[in-house]
CSV table of C-alpha atoms and ligand atoms in Angstrom, one decimal:
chain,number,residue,atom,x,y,z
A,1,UNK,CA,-17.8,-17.1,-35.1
A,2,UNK,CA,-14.8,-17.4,-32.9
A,3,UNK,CA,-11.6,-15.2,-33.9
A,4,UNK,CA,-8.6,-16.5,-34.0
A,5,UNK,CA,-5.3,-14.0,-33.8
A,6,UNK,CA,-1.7,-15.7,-35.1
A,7,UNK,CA,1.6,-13.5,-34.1
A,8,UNK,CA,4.8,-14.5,-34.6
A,9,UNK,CA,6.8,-13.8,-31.4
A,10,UNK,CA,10.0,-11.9,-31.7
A,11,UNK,CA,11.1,-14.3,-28.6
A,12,UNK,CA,9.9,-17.2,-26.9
A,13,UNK,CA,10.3,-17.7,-23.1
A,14,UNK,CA,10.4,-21.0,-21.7
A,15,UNK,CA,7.9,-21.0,-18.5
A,16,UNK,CA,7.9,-25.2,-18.0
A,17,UNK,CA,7.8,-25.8,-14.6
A,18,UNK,CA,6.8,-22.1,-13.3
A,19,UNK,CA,3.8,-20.0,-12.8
A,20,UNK,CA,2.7,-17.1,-15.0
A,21,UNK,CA,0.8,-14.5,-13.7
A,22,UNK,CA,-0.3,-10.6,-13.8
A,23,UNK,CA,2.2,-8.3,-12.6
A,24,UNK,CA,2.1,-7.4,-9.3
A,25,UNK,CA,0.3,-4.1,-8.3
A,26,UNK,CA,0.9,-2.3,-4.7
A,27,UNK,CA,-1.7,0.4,-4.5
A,28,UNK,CA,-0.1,2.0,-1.3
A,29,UNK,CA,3.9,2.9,-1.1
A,30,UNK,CA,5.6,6.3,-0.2
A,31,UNK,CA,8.0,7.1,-2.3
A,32,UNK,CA,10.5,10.1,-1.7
A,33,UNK,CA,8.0,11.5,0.5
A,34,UNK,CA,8.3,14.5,2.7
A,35,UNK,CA,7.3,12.7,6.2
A,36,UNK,CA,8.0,13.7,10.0
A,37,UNK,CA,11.2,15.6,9.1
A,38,UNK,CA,12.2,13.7,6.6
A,39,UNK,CA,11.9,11.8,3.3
A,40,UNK,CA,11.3,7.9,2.9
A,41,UNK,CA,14.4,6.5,1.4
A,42,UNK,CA,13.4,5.5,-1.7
A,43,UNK,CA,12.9,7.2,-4.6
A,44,UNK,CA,11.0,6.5,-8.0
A,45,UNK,CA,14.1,4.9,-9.5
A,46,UNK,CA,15.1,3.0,-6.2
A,47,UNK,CA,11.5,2.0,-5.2
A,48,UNK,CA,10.1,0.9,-8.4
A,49,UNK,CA,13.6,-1.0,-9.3
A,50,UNK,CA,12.9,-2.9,-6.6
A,51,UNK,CA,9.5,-3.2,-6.9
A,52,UNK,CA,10.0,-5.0,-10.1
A,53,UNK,CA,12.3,-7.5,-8.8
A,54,UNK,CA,10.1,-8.5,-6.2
A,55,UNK,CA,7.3,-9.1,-9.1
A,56,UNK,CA,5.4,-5.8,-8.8
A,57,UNK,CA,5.4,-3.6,-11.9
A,58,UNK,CA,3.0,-0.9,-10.6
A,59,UNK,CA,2.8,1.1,-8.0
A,60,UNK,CA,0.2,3.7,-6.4
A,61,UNK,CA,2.0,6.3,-4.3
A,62,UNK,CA,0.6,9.4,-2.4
A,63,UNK,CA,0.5,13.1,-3.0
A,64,UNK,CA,-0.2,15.1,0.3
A,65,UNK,CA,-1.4,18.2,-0.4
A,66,UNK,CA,0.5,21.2,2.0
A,67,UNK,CA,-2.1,22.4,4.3
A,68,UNK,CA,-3.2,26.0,2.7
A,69,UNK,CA,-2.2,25.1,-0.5
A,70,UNK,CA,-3.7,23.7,-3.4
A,71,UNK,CA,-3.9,20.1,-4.5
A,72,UNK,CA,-2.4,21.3,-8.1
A,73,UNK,CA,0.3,22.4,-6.2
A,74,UNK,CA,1.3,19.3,-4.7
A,75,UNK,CA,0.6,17.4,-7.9
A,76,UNK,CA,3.3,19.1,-9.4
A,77,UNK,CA,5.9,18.5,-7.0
A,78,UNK,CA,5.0,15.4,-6.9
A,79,UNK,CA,5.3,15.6,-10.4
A,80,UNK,CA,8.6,17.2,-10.0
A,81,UNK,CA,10.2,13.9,-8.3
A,82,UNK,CA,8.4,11.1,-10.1
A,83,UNK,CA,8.7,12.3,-13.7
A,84,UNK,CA,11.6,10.2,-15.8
A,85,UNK,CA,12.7,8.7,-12.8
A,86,UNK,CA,10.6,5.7,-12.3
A,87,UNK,CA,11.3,2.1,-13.9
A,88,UNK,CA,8.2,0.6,-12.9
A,89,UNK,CA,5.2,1.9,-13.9
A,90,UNK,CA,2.9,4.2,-11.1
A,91,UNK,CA,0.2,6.5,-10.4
A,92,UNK,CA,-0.9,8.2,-7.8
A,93,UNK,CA,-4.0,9.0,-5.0
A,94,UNK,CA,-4.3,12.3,-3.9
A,95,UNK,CA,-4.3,12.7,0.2
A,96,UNK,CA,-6.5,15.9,0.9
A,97,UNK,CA,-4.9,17.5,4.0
A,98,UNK,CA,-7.4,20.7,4.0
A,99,UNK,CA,-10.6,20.7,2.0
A,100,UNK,CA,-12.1,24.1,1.6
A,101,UNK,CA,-13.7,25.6,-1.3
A,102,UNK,CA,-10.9,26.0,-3.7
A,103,UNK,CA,-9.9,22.0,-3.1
A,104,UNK,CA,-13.3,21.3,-3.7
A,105,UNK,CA,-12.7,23.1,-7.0
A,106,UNK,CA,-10.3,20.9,-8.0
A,107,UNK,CA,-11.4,17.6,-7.4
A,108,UNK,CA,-13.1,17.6,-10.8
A,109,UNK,CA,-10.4,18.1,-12.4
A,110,UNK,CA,-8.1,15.9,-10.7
A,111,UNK,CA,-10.4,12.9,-11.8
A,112,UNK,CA,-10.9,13.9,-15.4
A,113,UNK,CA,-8.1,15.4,-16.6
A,114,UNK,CA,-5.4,14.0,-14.5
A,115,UNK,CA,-6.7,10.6,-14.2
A,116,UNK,CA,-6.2,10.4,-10.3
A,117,UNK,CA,-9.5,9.0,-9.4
A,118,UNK,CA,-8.8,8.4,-5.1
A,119,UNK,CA,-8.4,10.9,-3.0
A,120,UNK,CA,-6.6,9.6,0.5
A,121,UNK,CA,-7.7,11.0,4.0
A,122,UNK,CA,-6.1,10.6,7.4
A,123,UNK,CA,-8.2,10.6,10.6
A,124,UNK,CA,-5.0,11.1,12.6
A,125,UNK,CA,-1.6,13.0,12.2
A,126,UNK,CA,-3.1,15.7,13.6
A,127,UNK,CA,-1.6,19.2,12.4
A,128,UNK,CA,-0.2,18.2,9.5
A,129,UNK,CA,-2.4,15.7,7.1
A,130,UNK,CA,-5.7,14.7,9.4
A,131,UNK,CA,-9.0,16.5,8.5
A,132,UNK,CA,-12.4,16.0,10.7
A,133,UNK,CA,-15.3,14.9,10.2
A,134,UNK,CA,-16.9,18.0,8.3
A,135,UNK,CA,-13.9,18.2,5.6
A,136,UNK,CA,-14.3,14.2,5.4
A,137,UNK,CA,-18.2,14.4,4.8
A,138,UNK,CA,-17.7,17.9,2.2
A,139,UNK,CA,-15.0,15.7,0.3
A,140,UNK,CA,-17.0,12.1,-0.4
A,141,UNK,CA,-20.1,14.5,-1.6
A,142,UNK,CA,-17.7,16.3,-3.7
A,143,UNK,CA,-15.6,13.0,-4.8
A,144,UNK,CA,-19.2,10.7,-5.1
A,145,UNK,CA,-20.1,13.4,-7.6
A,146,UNK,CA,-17.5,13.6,-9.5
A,147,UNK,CA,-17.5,9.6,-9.7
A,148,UNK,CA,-14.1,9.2,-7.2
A,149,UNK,CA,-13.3,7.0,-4.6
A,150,UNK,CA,-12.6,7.9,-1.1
A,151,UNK,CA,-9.8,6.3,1.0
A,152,UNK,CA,-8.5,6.6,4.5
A,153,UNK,CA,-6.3,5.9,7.0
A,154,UNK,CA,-8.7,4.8,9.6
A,155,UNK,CA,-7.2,5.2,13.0
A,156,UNK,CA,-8.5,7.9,15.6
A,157,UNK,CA,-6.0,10.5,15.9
A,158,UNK,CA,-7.0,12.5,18.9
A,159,UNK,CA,-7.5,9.7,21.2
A,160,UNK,CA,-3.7,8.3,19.5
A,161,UNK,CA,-2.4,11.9,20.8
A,162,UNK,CA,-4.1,12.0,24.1
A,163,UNK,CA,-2.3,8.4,24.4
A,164,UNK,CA,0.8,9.6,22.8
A,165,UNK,CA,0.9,12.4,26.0
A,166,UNK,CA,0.0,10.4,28.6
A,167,UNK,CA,3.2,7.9,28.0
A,168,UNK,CA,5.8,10.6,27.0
A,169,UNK,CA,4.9,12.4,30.8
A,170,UNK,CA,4.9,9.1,32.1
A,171,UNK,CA,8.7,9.1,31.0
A,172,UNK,CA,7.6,5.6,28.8
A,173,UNK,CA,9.4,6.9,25.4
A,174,UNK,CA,10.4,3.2,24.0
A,175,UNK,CA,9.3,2.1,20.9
A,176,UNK,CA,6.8,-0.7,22.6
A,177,UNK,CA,5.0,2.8,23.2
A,178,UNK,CA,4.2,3.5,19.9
A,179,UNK,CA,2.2,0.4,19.9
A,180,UNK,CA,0.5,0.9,23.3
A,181,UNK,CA,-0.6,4.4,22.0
A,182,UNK,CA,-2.5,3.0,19.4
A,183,UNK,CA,-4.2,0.0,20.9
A,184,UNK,CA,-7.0,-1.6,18.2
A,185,UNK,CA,-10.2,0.2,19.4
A,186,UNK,CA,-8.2,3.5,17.6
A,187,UNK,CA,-8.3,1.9,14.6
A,188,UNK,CA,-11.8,0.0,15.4
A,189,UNK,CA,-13.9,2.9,16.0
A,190,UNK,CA,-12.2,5.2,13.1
A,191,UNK,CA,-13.6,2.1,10.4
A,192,UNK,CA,-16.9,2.1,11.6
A,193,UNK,CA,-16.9,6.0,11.6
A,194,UNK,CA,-15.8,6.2,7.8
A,195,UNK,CA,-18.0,3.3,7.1
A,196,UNK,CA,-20.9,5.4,8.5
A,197,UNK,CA,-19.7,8.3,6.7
A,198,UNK,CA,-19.6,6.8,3.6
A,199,UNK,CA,-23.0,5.0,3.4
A,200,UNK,CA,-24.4,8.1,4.5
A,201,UNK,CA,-23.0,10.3,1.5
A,202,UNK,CA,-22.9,7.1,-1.1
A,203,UNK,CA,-19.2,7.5,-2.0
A,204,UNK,CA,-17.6,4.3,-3.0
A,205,UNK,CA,-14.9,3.7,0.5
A,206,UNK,CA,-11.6,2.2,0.8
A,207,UNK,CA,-9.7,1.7,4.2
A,208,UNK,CA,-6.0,1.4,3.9
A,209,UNK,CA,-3.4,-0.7,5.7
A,210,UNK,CA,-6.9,-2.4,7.8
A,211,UNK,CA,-4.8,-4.1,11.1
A,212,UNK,CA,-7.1,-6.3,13.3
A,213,UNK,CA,-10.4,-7.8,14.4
A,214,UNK,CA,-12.5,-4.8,15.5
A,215,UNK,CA,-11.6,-2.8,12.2
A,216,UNK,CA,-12.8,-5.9,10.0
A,217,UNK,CA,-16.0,-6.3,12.1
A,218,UNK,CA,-17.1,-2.9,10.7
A,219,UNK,CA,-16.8,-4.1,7.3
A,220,UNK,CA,-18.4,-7.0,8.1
A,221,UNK,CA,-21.4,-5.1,9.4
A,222,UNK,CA,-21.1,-2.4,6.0
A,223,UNK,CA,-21.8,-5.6,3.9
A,224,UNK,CA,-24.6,-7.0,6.1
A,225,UNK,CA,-26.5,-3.3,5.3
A,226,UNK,CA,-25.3,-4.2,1.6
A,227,UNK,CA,-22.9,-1.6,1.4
A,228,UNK,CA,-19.4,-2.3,-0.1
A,229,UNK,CA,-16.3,-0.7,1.6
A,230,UNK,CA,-13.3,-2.1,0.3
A,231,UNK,CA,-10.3,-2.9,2.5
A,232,UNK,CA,-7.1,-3.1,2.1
A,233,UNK,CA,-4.4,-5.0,4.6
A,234,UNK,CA,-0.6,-5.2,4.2
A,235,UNK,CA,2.0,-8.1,4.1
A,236,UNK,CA,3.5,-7.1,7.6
A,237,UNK,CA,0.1,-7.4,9.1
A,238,UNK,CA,-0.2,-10.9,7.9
A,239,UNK,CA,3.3,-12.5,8.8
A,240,UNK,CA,4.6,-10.2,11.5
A,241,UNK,CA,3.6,-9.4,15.1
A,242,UNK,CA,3.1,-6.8,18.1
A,243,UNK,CA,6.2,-9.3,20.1
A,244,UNK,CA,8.5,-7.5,17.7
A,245,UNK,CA,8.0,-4.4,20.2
A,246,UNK,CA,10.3,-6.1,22.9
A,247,UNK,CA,13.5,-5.6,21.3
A,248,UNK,CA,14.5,-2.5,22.8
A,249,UNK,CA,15.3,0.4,20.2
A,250,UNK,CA,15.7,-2.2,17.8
A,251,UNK,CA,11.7,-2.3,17.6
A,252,UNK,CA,12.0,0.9,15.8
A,253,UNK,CA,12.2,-1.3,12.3
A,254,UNK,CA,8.7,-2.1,13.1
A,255,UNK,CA,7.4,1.5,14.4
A,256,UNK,CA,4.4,1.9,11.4
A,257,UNK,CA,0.9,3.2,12.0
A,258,UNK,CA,-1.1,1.5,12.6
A,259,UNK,CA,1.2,-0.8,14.2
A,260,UNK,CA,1.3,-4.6,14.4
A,261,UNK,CA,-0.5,-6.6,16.1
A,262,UNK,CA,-1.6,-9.7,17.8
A,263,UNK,CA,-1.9,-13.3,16.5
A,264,UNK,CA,-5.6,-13.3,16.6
A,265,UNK,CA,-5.9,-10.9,14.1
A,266,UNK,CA,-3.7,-12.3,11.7
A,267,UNK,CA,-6.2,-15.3,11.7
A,268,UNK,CA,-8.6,-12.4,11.1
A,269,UNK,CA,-6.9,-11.0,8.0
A,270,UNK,CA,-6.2,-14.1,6.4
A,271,UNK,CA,-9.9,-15.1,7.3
A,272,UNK,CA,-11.0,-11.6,5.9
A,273,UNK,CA,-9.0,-12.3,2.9
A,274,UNK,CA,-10.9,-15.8,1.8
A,275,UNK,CA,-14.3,-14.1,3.1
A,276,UNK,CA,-13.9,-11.5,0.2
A,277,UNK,CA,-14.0,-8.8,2.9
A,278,UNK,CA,-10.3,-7.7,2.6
A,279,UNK,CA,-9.3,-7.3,-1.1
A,280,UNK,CA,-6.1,-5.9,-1.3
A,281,UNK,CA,-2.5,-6.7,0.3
A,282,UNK,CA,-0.2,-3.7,-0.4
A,283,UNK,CA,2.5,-2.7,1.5
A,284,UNK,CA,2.6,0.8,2.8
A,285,UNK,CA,6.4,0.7,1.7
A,286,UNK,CA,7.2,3.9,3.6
A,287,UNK,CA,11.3,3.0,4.0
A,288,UNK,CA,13.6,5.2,6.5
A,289,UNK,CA,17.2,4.3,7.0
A,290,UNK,CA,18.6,3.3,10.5
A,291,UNK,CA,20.0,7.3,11.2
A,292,UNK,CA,16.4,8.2,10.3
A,293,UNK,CA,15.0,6.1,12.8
A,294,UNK,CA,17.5,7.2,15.4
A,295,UNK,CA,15.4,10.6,15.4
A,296,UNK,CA,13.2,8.7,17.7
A,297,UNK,CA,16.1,7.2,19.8
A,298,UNK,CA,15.0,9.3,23.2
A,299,UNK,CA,10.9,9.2,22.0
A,300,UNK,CA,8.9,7.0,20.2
A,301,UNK,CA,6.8,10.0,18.8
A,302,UNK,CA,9.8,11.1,17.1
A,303,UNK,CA,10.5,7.8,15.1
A,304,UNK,CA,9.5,8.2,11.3
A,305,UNK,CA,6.5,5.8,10.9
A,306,UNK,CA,7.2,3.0,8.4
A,307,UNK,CA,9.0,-0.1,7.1
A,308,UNK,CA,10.7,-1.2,3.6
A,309,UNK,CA,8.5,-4.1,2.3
A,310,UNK,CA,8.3,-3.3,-1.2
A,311,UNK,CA,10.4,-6.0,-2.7
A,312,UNK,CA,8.9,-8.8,-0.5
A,313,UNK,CA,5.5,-8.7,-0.8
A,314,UNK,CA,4.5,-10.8,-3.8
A,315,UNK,CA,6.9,-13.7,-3.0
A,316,UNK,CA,6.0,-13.4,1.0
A,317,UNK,CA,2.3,-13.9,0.1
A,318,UNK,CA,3.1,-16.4,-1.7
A,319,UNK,CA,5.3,-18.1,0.5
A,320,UNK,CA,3.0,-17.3,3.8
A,321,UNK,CA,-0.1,-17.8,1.9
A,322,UNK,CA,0.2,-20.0,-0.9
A,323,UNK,CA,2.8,-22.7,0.1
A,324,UNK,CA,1.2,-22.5,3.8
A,325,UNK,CA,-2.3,-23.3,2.5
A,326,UNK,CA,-3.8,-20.1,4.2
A,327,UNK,CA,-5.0,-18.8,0.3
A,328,UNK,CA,-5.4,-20.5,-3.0
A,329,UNK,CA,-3.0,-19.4,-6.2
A,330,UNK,CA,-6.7,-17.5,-7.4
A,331,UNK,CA,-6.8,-15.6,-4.6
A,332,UNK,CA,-3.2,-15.1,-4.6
A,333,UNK,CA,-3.9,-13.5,-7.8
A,334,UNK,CA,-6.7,-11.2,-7.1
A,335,UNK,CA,-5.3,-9.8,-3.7
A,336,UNK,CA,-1.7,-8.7,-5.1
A,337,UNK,CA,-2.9,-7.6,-8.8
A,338,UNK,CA,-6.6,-8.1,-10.6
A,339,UNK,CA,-8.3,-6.5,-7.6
A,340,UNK,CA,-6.5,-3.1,-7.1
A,341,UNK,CA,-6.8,-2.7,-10.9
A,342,UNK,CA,-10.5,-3.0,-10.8
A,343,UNK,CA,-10.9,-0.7,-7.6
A,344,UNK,CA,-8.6,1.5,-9.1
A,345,UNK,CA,-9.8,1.8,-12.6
A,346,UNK,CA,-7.0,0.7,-14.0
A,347,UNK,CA,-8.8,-3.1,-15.3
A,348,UNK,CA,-8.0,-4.8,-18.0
A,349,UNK,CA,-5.3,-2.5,-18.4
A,350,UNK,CA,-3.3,-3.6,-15.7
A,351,UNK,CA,-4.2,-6.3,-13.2
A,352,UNK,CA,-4.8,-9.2,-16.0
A,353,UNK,CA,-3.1,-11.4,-19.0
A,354,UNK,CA,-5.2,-10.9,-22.0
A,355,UNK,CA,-5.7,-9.7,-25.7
A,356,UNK,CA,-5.6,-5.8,-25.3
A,357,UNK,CA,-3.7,-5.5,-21.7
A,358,UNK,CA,-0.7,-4.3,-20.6
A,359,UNK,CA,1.5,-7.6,-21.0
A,360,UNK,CA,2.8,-6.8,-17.6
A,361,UNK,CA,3.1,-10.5,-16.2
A,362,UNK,CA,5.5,-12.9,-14.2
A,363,UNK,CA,7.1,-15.9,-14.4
A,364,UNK,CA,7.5,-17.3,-11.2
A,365,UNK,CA,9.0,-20.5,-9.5
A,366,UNK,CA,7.0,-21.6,-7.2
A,367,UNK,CA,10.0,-24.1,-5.4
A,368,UNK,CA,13.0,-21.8,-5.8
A,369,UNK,CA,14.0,-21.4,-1.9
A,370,UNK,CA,16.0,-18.1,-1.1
A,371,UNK,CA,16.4,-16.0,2.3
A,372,UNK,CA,15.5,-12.0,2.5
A,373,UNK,CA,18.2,-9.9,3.9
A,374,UNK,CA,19.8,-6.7,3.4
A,375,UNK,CA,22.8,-7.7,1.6
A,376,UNK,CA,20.9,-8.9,-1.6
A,377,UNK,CA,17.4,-6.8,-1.6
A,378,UNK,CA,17.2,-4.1,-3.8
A,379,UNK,CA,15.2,-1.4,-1.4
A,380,UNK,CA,17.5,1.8,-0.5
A,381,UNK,CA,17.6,0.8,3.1
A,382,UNK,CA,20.3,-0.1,5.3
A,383,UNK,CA,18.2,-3.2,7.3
A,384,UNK,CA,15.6,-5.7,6.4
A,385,UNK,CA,12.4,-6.1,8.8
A,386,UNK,CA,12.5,-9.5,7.4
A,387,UNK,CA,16.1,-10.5,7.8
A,388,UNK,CA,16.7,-14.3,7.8
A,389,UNK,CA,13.2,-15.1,6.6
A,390,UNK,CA,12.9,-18.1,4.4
A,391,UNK,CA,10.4,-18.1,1.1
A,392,UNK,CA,10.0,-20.7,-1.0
A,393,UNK,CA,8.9,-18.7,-4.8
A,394,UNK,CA,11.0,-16.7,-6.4
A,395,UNK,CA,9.6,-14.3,-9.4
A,396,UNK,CA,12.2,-15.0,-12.3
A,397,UNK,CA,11.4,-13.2,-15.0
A,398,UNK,CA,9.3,-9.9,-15.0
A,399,UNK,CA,7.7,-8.6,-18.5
A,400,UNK,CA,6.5,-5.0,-18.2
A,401,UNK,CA,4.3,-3.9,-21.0
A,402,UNK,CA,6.1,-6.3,-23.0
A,403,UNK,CA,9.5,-5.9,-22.3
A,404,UNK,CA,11.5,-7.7,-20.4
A,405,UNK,CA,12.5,-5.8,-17.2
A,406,UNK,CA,14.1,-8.3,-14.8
A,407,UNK,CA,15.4,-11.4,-15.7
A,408,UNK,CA,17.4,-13.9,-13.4
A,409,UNK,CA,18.0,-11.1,-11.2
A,410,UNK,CA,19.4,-8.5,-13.7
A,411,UNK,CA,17.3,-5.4,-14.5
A,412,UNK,CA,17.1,-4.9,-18.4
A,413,UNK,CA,15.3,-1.6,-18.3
A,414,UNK,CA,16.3,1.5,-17.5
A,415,UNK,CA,15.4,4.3,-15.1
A,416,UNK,CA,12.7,6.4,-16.8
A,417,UNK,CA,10.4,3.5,-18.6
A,418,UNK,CA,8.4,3.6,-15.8
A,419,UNK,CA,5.3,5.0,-16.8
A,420,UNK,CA,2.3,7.8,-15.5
A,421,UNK,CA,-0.9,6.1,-15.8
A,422,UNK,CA,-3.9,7.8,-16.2
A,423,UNK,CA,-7.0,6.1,-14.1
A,424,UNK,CA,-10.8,5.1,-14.8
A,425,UNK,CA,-13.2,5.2,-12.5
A,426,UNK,CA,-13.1,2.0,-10.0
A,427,UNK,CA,-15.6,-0.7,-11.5
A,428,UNK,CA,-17.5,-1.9,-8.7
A,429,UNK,CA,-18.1,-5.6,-9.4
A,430,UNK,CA,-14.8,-7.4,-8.5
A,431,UNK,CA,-16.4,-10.7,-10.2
B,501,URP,O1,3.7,4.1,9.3
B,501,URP,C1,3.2,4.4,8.2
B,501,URP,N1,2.1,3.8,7.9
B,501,URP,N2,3.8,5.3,7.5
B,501,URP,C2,3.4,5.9,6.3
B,501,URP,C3,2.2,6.8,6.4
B,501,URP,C4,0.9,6.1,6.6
B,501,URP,O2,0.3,6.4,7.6
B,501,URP,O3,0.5,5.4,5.7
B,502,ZN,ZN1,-1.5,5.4,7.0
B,503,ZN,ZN1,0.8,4.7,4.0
């Protein structure tokens, strides 16, 4: 027999005329993170505040472990910043930097007991974060194991530095450099090696911030042998493009790794998208203030990598996607919420509106016009890389776990309810 459940709401919010839908999830920020001699700009309480108004009320952010040190170690500074500071709620992956024994060690523990069930990896930043192949091959036995997920930043970080060197002695130290150091075969041939990697040792594999054709072909070919590698692009990849590296200095807004890139593979990603191949659409919010991008001003190398998007994304995918025809409202759905929760282990905590879940939902008009800029976003950032831009959706009202949070602009919670949460294992069938 069917149940039936009657409540009697302590308040009734009139949605006529709107969309409601999960709460946004961004499974890739960088929060107050320790980053190329310096620290992104936002914090837990900046970077989730503005996360909410954008329509995102979760956030996955990064620990990097310190090279010789172990990953309990970073855990706890990270724990150190994030704790009673956030207003959204967040977790975290942990980014192995040097796996040895004693990491190994940990892993266990880090899924079980701490409920951090991806562990990040870079194949480049060499020196600091990137580990090769035989720490990358030691870590998915030790993370398939332990039932974990593996997840990288897929770009080949030698042949970026033999790149990087050649410019800078050629004296060619603008930020159009940065791009031209990491043209898409980096990226291309990195994805196909962590694919490889990953079928051979069985661990479930996740590709962040996935750029452009050649990467995407590599999936393609993973599925055809039926082996699932998730992938994950970001909103900048989608709408923006490698022209913005003729402006001069000014190009440093868009200095991120892996960089933009071409029209054609925007067609790509959105194609990607409605195949099923591409998943996700974060951000990689990794925020640095113009001063902060003036360490670069004499060479692109020293520019810290990354742009403020945290806000946007939601309403830009919806705008570019939705109102543009490139992606249905489903899809809409799946790509900025229910699919990072089921990769993540987080479903149906998060990621869904249902009996049970975390009441973390939207209310969103789809016709409300308004125009990104600096002088109304929330992000603690002194420019917008989407100044001027024109979106038609606006997210209204934003319920997280129940409680109102932002309404007509006004935040009604306060630093600190942002929550820890504690991750499953990733559940495998996105259906
Ligand atoms: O440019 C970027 N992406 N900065 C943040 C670090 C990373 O590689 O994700
Ligand atoms: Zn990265
Ligand atoms: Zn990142």
């Amino acid at each position: 027999m069917e149940k039936t459940f009657q409540f009697e709401a302590d308040q009734t919010i009139d949605a006529s005329n709107k969309l409601v839908f999960p709460g946004g999830i961004d499974p890739h920020v960088h929060l107050d993170m320790p980053f190329m001699g310096t620290y992104s700009s936002d914090n837990y309480e900046t970077g989730t505040r503005a996360a909410l108004f954008g329509g995102t009320t979760m956030v996955i952010d990064f620990i990097l472990q310190t090279q010789g040190k172990s990953l309990y170690n970073a855990l706890n500074e990270w724990k150190g910043r994030s704790d009673g500071n956030a207003v959204g709620d967040y977790s975290f992956h942990m980014a192995v930097t040097d796996f040895n024994e004693n990491t190994k060690a940990e892993i266990k523990d880090m899924v079980e007991k701490e409920g951090i069930t991806s562990f990040k990896t870079f194949m480049a930043y060499k020196g600091a974060l990137m580990i090769d192949d035989a720490q990358m091959v030691g870590l998915m036995n030790e993370v398939k194991a332990c039932g974990g997920m593996v997840t990288t930043h897929a770009t080949n970080g030698d042949m970026i530095d033999f790149l990087v060197a050649k410019h800078k002695s050629e004296g060619k130290l603008s930020p159009l450099y940065h791009y031209i150091s990491q043209p898409e075969v980096t990226e291309a041939e990195a994805s196909g090696r962590f694919a490889d990697m990953a079928d051979y040792t069985g661990v479930k594999g996740y590709i962040v911030h996935l750029t452009c054709e050649g990467a995407l072909n590599h999936i393609r070919d993973a599925t055809k042998r039926n082996q699932k590698v998730y992938a994950e692009t970001c909103i900048q990849y989608l709408v923006l493009d490698a022209s913005l590296y003729d402006k001069g200095f000014e190009s440093a807004k868009w200095v991120m790794s892996p960089p933009l890139r071409e029209k054609k593979d925007q067609d790509t990603l959105w194609a990607g998208i409605n195949q099923g191949l591409v998943q996700v659409v974060a951000t990689d919010h990794c925020p640095f203030n113009w001063e902060q991008k003036k360490m670069g001003e004499n060479d692109f190398s020293k520019i810290p990598n990354g742009h403020p998007a945290i806000e946007h994304r939601m309403e830009l995918l919806f705008s570019e996607g939705v109102v543009k025809n490139k992606i249905s409202l489903n899809k809409f759905v799946e790509v900025s919420s229910t699919n990072a929760a089921k990769i993540f282990g987080m479903y149906p905590q998060k990621g869904t509106i249902g009996i049970g879940s975390d009441a973390d939902i939207v209310i969103f008009d789809p016709n409300e016009k308004h125009t990104i800029s600096v002088n109304s976003h929330h992000m603690n950032v002194d420019y917008s890389a989407y100044e001027g831009w024109e979106i038609t959706g606006k997210s209204k009202t934003i319920l997280l776990r129940g409680n109102i949070a932002v309404d007509d602009n006004k935040l009604l919670v306060n630093k600190g309810y942002g929550k820890f949460i504690k991750r499953n294992k990733s559940i495998l069938d996105l259906k």
